[in-house]
mmCIF file with all atom_site columns, C-alpha atoms in Angstrom:
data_model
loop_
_atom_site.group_PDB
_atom_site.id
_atom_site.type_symbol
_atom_site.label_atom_id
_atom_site.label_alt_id
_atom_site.label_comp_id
_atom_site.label_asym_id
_atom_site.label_entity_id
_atom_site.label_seq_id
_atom_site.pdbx_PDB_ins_code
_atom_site.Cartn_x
_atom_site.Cartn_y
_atom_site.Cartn_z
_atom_site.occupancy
_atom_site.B_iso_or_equiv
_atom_site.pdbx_formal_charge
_atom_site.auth_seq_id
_atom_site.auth_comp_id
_atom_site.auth_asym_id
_atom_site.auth_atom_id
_atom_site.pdbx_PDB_model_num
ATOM 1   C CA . UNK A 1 1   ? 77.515  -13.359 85.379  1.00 0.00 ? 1   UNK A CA 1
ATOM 2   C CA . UNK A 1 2   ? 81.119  -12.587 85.627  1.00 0.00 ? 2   UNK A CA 1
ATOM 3   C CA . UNK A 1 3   ? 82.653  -11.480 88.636  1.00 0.00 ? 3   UNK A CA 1
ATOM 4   C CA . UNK A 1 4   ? 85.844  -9.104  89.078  1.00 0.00 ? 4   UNK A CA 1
ATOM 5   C CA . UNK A 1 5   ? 87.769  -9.334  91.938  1.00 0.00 ? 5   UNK A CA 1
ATOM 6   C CA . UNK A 1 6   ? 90.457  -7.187  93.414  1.00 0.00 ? 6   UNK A CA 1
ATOM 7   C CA . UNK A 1 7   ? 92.728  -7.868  95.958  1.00 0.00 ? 7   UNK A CA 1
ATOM 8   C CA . UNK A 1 8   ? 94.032  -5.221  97.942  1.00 0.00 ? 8   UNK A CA 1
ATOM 9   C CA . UNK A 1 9   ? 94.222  -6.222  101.638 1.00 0.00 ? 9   UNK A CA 1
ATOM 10  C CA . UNK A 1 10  ? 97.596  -6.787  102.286 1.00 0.00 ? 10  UNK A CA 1
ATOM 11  C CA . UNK A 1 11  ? 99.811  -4.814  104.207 1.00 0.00 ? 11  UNK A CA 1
ATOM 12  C CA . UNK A 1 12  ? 102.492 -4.028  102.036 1.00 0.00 ? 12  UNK A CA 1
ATOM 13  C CA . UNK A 1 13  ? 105.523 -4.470  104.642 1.00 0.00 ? 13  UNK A CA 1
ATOM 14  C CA . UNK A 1 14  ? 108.448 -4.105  101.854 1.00 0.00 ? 14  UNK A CA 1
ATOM 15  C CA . UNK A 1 15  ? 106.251 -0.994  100.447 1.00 0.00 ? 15  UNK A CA 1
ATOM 16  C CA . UNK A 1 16  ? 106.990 0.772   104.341 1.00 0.00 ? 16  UNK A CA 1
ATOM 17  C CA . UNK A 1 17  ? 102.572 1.072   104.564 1.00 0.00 ? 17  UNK A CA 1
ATOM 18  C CA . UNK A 1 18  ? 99.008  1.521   102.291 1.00 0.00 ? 18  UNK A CA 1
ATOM 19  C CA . UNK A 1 19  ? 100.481 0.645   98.951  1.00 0.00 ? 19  UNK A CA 1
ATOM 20  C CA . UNK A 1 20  ? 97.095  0.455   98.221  1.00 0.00 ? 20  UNK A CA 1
ATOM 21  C CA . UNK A 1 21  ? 96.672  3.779   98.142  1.00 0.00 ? 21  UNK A CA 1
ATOM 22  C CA . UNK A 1 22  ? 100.096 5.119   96.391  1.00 0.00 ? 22  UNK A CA 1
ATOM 23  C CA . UNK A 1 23  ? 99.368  7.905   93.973  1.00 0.00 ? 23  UNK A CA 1
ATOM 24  C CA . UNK A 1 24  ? 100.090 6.748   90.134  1.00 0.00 ? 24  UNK A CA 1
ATOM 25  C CA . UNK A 1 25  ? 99.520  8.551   87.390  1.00 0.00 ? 25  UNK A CA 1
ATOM 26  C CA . UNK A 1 26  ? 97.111  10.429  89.316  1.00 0.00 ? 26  UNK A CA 1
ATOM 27  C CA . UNK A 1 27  ? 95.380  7.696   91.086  1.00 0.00 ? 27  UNK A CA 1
ATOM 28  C CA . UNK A 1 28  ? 95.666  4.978   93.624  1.00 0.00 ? 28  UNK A CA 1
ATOM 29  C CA . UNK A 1 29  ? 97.502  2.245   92.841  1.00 0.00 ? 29  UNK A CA 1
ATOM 30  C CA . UNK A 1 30  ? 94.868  -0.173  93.364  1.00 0.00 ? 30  UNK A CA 1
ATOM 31  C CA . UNK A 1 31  ? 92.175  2.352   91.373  1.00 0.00 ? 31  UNK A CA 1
ATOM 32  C CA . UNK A 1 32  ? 94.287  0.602   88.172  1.00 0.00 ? 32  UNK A CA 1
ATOM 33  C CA . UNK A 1 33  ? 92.948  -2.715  89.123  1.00 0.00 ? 33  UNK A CA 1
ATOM 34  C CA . UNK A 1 34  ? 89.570  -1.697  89.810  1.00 0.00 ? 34  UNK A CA 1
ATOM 35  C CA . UNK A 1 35  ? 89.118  0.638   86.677  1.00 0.00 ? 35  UNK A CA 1
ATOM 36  C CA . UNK A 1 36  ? 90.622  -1.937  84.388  1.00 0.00 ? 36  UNK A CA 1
ATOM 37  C CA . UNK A 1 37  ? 87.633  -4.619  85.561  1.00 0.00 ? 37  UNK A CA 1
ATOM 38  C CA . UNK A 1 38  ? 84.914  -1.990  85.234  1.00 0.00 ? 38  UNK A CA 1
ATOM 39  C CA . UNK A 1 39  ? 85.948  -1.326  81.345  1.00 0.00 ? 39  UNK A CA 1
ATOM 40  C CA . UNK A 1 40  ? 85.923  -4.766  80.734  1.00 0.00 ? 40  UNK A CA 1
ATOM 41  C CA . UNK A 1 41  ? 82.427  -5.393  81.639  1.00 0.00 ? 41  UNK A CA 1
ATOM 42  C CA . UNK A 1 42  ? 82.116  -7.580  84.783  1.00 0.00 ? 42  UNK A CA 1
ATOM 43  C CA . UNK A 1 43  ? 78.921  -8.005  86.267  1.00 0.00 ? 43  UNK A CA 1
ATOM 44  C CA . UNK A 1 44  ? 80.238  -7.663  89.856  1.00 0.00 ? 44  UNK A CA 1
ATOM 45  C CA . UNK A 1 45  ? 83.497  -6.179  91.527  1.00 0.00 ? 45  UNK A CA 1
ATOM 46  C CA . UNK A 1 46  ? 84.473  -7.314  94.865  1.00 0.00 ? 46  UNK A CA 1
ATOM 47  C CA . UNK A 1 47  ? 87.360  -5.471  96.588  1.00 0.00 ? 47  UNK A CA 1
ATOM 48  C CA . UNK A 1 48  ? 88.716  -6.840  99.196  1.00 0.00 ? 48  UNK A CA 1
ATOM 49  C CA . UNK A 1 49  ? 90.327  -5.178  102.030 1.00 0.00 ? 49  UNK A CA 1
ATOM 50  C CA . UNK A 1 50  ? 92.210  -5.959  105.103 1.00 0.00 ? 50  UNK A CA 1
ATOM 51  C CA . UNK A 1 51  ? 95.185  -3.854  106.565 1.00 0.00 ? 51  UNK A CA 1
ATOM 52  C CA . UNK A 1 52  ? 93.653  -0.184  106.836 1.00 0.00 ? 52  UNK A CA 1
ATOM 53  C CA . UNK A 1 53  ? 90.528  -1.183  105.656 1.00 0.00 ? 53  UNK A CA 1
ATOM 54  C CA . UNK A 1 54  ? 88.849  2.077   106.396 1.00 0.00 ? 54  UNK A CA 1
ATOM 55  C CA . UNK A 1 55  ? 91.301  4.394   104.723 1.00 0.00 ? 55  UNK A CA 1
ATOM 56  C CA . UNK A 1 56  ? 91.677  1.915   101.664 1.00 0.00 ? 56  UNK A CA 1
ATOM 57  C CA . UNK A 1 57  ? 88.083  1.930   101.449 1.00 0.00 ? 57  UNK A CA 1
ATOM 58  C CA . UNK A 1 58  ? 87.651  5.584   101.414 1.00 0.00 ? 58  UNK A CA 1
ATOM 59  C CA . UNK A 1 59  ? 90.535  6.489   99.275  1.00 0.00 ? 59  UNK A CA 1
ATOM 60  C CA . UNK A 1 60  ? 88.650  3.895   96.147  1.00 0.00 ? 60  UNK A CA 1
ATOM 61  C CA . UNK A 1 61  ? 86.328  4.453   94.101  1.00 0.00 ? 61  UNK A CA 1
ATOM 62  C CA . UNK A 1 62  ? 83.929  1.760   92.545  1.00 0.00 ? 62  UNK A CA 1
ATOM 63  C CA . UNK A 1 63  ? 81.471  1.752   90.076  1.00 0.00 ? 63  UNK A CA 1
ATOM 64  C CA . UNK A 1 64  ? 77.739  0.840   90.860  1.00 0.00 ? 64  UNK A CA 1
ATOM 65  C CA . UNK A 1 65  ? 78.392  -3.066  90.372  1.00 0.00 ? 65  UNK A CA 1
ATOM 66  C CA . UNK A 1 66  ? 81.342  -2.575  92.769  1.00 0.00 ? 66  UNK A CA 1
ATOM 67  C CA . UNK A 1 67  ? 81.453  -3.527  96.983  1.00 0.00 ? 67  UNK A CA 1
ATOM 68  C CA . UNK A 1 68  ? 83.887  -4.060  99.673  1.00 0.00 ? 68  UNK A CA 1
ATOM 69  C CA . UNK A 1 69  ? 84.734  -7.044  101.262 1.00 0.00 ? 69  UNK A CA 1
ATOM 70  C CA . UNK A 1 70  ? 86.559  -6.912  104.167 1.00 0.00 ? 70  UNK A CA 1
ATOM 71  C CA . UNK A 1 71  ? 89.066  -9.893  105.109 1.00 0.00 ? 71  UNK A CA 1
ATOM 72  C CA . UNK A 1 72  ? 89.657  -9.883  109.076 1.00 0.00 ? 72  UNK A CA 1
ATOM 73  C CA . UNK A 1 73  ? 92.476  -12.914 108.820 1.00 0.00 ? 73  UNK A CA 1
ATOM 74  C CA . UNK A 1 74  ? 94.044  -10.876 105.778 1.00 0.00 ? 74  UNK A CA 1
ATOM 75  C CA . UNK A 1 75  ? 97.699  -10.959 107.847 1.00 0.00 ? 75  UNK A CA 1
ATOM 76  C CA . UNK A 1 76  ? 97.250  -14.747 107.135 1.00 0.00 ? 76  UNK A CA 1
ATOM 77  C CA . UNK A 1 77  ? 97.882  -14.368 103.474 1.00 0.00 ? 77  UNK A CA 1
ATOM 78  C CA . UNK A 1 78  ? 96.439  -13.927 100.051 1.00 0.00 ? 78  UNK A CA 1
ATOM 79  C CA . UNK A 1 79  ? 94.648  -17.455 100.100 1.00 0.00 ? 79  UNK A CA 1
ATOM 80  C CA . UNK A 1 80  ? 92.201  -15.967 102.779 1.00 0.00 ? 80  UNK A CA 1
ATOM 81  C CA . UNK A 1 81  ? 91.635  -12.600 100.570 1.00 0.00 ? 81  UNK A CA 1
ATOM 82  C CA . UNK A 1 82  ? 90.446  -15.634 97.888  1.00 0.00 ? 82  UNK A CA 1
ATOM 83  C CA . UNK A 1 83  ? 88.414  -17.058 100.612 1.00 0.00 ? 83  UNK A CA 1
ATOM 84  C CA . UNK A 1 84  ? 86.515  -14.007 101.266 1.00 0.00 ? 84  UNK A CA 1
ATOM 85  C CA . UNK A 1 85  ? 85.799  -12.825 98.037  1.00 0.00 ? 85  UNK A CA 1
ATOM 86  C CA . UNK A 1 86  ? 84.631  -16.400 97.202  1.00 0.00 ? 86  UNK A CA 1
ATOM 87  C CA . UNK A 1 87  ? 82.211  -16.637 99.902  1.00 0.00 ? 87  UNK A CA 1
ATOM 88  C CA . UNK A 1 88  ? 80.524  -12.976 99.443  1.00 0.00 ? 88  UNK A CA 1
ATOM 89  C CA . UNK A 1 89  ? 80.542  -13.497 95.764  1.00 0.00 ? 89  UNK A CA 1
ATOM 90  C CA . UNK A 1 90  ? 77.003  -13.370 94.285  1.00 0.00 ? 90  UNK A CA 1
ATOM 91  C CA . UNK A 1 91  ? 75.374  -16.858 93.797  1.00 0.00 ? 91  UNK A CA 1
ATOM 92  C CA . UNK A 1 92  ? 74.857  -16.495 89.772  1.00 0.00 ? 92  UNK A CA 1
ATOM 93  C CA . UNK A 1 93  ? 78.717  -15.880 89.231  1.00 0.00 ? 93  UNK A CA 1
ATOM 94  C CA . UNK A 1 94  ? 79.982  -18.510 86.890  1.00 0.00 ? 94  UNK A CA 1
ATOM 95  C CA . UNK A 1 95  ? 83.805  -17.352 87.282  1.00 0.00 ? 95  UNK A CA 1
ATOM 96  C CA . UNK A 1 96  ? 85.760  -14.777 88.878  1.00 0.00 ? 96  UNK A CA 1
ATOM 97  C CA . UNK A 1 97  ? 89.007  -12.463 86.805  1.00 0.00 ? 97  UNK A CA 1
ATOM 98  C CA . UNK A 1 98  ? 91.038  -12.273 89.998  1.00 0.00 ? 98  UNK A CA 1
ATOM 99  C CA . UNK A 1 99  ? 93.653  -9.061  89.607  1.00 0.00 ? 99  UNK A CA 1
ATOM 100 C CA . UNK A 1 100 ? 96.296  -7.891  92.446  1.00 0.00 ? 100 UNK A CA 1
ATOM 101 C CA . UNK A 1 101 ? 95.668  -4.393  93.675  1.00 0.00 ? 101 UNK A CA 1
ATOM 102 C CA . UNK A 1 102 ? 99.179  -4.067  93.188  1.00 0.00 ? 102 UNK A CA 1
ATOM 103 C CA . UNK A 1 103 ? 100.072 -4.747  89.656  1.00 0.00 ? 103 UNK A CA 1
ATOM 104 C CA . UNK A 1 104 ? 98.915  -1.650  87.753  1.00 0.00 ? 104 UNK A CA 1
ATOM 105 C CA . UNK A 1 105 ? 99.578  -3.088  84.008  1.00 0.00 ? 105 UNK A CA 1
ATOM 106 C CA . UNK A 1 106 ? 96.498  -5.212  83.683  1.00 0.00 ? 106 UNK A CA 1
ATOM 107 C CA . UNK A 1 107 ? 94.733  -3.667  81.362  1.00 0.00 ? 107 UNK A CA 1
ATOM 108 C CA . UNK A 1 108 ? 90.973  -4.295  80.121  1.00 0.00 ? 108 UNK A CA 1
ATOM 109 C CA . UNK A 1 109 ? 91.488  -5.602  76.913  1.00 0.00 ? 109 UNK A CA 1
ATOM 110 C CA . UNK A 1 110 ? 93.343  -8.269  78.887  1.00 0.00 ? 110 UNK A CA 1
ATOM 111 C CA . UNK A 1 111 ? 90.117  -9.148  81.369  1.00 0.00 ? 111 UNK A CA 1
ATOM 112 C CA . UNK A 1 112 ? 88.311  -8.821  78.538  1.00 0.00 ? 112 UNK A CA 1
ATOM 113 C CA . UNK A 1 113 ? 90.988  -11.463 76.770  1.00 0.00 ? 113 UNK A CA 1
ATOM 114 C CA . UNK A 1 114 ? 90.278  -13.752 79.971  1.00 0.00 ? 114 UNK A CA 1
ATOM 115 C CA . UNK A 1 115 ? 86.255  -13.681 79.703  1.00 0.00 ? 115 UNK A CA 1
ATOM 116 C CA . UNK A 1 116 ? 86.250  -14.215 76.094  1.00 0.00 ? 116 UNK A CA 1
ATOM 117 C CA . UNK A 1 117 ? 88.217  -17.709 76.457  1.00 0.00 ? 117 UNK A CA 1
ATOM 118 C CA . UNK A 1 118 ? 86.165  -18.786 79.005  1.00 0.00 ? 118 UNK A CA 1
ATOM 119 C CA . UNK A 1 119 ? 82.690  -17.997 77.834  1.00 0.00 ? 119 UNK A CA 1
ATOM 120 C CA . UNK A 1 120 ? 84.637  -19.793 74.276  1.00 0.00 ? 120 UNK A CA 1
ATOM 121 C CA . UNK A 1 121 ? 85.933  -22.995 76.185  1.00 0.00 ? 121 UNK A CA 1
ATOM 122 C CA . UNK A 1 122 ? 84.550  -23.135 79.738  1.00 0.00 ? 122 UNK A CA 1
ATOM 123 C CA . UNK A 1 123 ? 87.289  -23.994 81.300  1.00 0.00 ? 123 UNK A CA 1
ATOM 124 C CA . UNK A 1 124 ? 88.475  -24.316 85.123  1.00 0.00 ? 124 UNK A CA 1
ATOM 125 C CA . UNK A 1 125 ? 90.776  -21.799 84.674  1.00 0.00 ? 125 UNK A CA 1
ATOM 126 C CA . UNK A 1 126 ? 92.133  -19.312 82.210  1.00 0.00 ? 126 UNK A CA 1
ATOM 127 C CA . UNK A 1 127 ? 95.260  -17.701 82.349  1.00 0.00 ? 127 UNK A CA 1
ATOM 128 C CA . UNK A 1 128 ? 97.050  -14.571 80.666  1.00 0.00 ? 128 UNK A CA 1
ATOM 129 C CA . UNK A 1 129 ? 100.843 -15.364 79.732  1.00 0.00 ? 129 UNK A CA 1
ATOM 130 C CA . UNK A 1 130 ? 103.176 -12.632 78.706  1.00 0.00 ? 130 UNK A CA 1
ATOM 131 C CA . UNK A 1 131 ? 105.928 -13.386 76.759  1.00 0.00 ? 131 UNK A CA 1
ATOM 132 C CA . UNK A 1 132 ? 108.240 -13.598 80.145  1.00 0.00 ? 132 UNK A CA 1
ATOM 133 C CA . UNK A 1 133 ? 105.934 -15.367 82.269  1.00 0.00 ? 133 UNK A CA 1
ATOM 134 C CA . UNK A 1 134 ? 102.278 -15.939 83.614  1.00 0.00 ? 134 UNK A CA 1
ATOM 135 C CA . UNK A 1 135 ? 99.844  -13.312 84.757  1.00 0.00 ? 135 UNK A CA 1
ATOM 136 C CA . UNK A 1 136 ? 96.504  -13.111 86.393  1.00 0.00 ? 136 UNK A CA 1
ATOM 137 C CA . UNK A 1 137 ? 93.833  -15.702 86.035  1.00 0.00 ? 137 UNK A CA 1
ATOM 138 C CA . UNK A 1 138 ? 90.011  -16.198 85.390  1.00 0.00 ? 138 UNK A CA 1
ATOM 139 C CA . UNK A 1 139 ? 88.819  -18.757 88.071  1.00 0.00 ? 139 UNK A CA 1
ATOM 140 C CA . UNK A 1 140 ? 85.234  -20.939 87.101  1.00 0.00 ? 140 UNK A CA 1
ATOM 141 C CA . UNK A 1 141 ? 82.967  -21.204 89.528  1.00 0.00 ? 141 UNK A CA 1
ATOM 142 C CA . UNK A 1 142 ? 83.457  -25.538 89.859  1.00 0.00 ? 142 UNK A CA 1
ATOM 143 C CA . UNK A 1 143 ? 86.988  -24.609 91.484  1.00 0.00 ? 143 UNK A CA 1
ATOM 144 C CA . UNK A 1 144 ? 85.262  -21.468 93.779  1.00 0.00 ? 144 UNK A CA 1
ATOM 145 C CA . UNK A 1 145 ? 85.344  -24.272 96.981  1.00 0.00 ? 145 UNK A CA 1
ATOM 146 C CA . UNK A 1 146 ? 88.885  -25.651 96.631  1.00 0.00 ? 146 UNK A CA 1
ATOM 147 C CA . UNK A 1 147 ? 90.218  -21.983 95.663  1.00 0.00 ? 147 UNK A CA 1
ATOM 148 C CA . UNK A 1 148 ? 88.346  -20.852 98.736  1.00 0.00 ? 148 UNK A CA 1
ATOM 149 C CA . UNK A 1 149 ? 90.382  -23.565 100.937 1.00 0.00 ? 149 UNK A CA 1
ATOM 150 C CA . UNK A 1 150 ? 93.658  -22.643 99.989  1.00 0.00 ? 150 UNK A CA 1
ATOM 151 C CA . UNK A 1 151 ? 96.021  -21.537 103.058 1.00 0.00 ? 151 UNK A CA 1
ATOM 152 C CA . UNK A 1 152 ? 99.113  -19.021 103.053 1.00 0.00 ? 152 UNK A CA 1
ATOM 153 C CA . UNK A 1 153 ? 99.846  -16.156 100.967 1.00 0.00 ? 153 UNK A CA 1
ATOM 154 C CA . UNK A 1 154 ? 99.307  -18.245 97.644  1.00 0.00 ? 154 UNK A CA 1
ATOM 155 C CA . UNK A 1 155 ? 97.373  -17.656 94.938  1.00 0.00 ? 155 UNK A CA 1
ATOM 156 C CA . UNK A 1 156 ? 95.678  -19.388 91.942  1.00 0.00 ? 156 UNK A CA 1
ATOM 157 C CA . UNK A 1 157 ? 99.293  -20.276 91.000  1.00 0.00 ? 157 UNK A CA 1
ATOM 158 C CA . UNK A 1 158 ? 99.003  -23.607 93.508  1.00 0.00 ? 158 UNK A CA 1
ATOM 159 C CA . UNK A 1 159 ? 96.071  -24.227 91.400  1.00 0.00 ? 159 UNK A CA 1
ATOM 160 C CA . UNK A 1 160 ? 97.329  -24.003 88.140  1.00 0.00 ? 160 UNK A CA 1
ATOM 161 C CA . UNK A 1 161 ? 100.592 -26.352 89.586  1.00 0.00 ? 161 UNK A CA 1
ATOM 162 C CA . UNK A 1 162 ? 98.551  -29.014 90.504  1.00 0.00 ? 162 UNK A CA 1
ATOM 163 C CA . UNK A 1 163 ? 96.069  -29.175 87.847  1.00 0.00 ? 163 UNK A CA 1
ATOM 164 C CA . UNK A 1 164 ? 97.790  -28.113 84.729  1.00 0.00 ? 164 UNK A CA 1
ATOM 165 C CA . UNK A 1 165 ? 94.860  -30.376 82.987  1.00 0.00 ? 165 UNK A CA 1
ATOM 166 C CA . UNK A 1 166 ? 92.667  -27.244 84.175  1.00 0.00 ? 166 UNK A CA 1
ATOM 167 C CA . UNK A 1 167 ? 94.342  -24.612 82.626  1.00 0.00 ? 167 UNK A CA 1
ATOM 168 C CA . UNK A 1 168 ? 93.727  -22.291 79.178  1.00 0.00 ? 168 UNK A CA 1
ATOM 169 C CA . UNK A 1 169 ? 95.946  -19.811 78.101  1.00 0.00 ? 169 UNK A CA 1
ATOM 170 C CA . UNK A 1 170 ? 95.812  -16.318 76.391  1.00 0.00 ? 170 UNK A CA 1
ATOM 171 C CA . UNK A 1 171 ? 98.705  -14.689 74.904  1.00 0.00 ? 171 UNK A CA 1
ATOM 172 C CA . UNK A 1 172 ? 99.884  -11.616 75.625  1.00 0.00 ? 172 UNK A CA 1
ATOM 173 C CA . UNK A 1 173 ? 102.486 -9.844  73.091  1.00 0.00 ? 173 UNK A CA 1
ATOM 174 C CA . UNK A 1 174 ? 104.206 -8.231  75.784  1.00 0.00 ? 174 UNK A CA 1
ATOM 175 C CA . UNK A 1 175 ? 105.830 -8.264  78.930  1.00 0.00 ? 175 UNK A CA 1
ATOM 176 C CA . UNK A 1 176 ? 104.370 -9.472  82.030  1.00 0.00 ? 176 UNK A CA 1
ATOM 177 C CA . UNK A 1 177 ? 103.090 -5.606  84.191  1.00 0.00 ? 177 UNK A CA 1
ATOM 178 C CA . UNK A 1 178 ? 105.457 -5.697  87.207  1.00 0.00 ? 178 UNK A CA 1
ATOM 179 C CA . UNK A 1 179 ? 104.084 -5.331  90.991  1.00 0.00 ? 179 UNK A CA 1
ATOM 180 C CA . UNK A 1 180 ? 104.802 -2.602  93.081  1.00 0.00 ? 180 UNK A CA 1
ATOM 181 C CA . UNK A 1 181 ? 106.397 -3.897  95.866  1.00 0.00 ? 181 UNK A CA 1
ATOM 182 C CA . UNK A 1 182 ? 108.713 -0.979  97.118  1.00 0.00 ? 182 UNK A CA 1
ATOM 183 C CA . UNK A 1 183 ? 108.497 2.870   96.707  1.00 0.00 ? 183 UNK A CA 1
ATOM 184 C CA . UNK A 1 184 ? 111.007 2.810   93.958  1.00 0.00 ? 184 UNK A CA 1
ATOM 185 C CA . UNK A 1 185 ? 108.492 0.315   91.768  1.00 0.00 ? 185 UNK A CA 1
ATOM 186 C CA . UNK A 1 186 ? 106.612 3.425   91.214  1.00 0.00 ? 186 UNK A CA 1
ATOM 187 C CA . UNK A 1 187 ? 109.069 4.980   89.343  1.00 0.00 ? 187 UNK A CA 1
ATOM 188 C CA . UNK A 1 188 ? 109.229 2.096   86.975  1.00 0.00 ? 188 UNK A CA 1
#
């Protein structure tokens, strides 16, 4: 079983409120995320939620393998969304594509990218790299405890920094999708 995870709990300060929930190309932001994990065929799509959990959670839509998660010490950074989607996530997951609610340009073919490598080499972690840097990561289920015990608003990246030995790449042809961090980044 593979497990999809979205994080969208944050607060988006620099954003001025609900990024979440910014209208792009007709949908929330954080909709991109979701859809783009659906189409590539997880077994199981956690969203987790924080800041405006109730709005966020109304304004989403998730398939029939999808569920919120909410993450009460979500002001505490991204290592605690980790935390939460790691300890609801179903007991048969053998690893977890981990997207940001706020990076739009994942697409499915890249999830599906991600799952492919693993089921091919099993590894710890798998990572996409675009031609101008890294990108999300696929997360095995033998690193689920110490990604669970992270602490601040880091991500896999600390991970993938301190065990390089754990890491498998995929390729991307193109530029890494950018975040949406501000207003104006939906313009982009």
């Amino acid at each position: 079983m593979i497990t999809g995870v979205v994080l969208a709990a944050g607060e988006g300060r620099r954003f001025g409120g609900t990024k979440q929930l910014a209208r792009l190309e007709g949908k929330p932001l954080a909709q991109h995320a979701i859809d783009a994990l659906a189409d590539a065929g997880v077994d199981e799509l956690l969203v987790i939620t924080g800041h405006d959990a109730e709005a966020v959670e109304a304004g989403l839509s998730l398939p029939e393998i999808g569920r919120f998660v909410r993450n009460p010490d979500h002001r505490k950074g991204q290592s605690t969304s980790l935390a939460a989607a790691f300890h609801d996530i179903d007991d048969d997951s053998e690893a977890a594509v981990v997207l940001m609610g706020d990076q739009p340009g994942v697409t499915a073919d890249e999830a599906r990218a991600l799952i492919a490598r693993f089921r091919a080499t099993r590894s710890q972690i798998v990572r996409l790299t675009y031609v101008d840097g890294p990108g999300p990561a696929l997360l095995s289920r033998e690193i689920y405890a110490e990604a669970g015990h992270l602490h601040g608003d880091v991500g896999a990246r600390i991970l993938i920094a301190s065990h390089p030995e754990w890491v498998e790449e995929v390729e991307v042809d193109r530029p890494a999708p950018q975040d949406v961090d501000t207003p104006e980044d939906l313009g982009r």
